[in-house]
């Protein structure tokens, strides 16, 4: 069927817990996609814990896997999904993968979460910022930065809703026809801003979704959000607002469940970051109840 697809997902793997591929693969499968994960790292647990151990895949090792697939004619994908990338050489190999996949399927949709940092803090080497800005953004079909990442990519300081919309326009001009700024902090609450440039001669269709901030810190939510946006925006290609409503509704139901489960187990949910209840939320992923509404500008 045309509303699903085959996704190559290049992201982190953690043995325990849900970030990167561990939080993206299962929901995409639930939405009906074939997902082929390449694990850019294999860590014991996410890096927010006191320690972690594991292996990092380098750029050449990524290209080796691609070569193996290509040698067997297995490189036809409808979507490429990338998240956290830790080095310049790996990011440059990802750019080669984009070219290679597009040479096989010119209609490949590249969904890029340009993970660089959050809340004013960079957590990738600084030289990646210009590679994202100059080489990755121009080839992305859909981009899902947070507020800080949108600022780095546009060199625009985002202090308001209007700034967020402006940032989307700048990003459209650089490449992607779909942009979702997954969270802007406005007076303690979260605002998602979406923008779809359908026709280069017309202004983009833009919308926002207000999300009350839950007083807890979760990991893996950015990766899950981008996966859900890929899943739903492909099913509703002309309604990015609807796709975002579905993605936000699923994610918020999952976060509420996560918070409730920790609280009823007697955990202080503010003391450390919470592992999301992904498996337990499969009904909310498959058939989300629309509890969040997008407002068009
Ligand atoms: P990136 O993956 O680029 O870092 P991000 O910073 O937006 O993106 P998160 O901060 O994990 O990623 O947020 C992703 C989504 O998760 C947000 O759009 C929001 O819907 C939801 N979310 C995360 N934390 C909370 C929270 N405490 N309360 C409510 N929603 C949250
Ligand atoms: N990937 C790895 C290896 C991580 O350690 C983390 C967070 O600690 C993430 C990804 C972050 O995921 P997110 O931005 O979705 O919370
Ligand atoms: Mg964030
Ligand atoms: Na994001
Ligand atoms: Mg993140």
Coordinates of C-alpha atoms in Angstrom, one line a residue, residues 145-172 179-181 183-186 191-195 204 206-208 297:
X145 CA 14.8 20.6 15.0
X146 CA 14.1 21.8 18.5
X147 CA 14.3 25.6 19.3
X148 CA 18.0 25.6 19.9
X149 CA 18.8 23.5 16.7
X150 CA 16.5 25.8 14.6
X151 CA 18.5 28.8 16.0
X152 CA 21.9 27.1 15.0
X153 CA 20.6 26.3 11.5
X154 CA 19.1 29.7 10.8
X155 CA 21.4 31.9 12.9
X156 CA 18.2 33.5 14.0
X157 CA 17.5 33.9 17.7
X158 CA 14.0 32.4 18.4
X159 CA 12.4 34.2 21.3
X160 CA 8.8 34.1 20.2
X161 CA 6.2 32.3 18.1
X162 CA 6.8 34.8 15.2
X163 CA 10.5 34.0 15.3
X164 CA 9.7 30.3 15.0
X165 CA 7.6 30.9 11.9
X166 CA 10.4 33.0 10.4
X167 CA 12.9 30.2 11.1
X168 CA 10.7 27.8 9.2
X169 CA 10.7 30.1 6.2
X170 CA 14.5 30.4 6.3
X171 CA 14.7 26.6 6.5
X172 CA 12.3 26.1 3.6
X179 CA 9.7 21.7 8.9
X180 CA 8.5 20.9 12.4
X181 CA 10.1 22.8 15.3
X183 CA 9.4 22.4 20.9
X184 CA 9.8 26.0 21.6
X185 CA 9.8 27.1 25.2
X186 CA 7.3 29.9 25.7
X191 CA 4.9 25.1 21.5
X192 CA 5.3 22.9 18.4
X193 CA 5.4 24.9 15.1
X194 CA 4.9 23.2 11.8
X195 CA 5.3 24.5 8.3
X204 CA 4.0 27.9 3.4
X206 CA 1.8 27.0 9.0
X207 CA 0.3 25.9 12.3
X208 CA 1.0 25.5 16.0
X297 CA -2.1 30.7 11.0

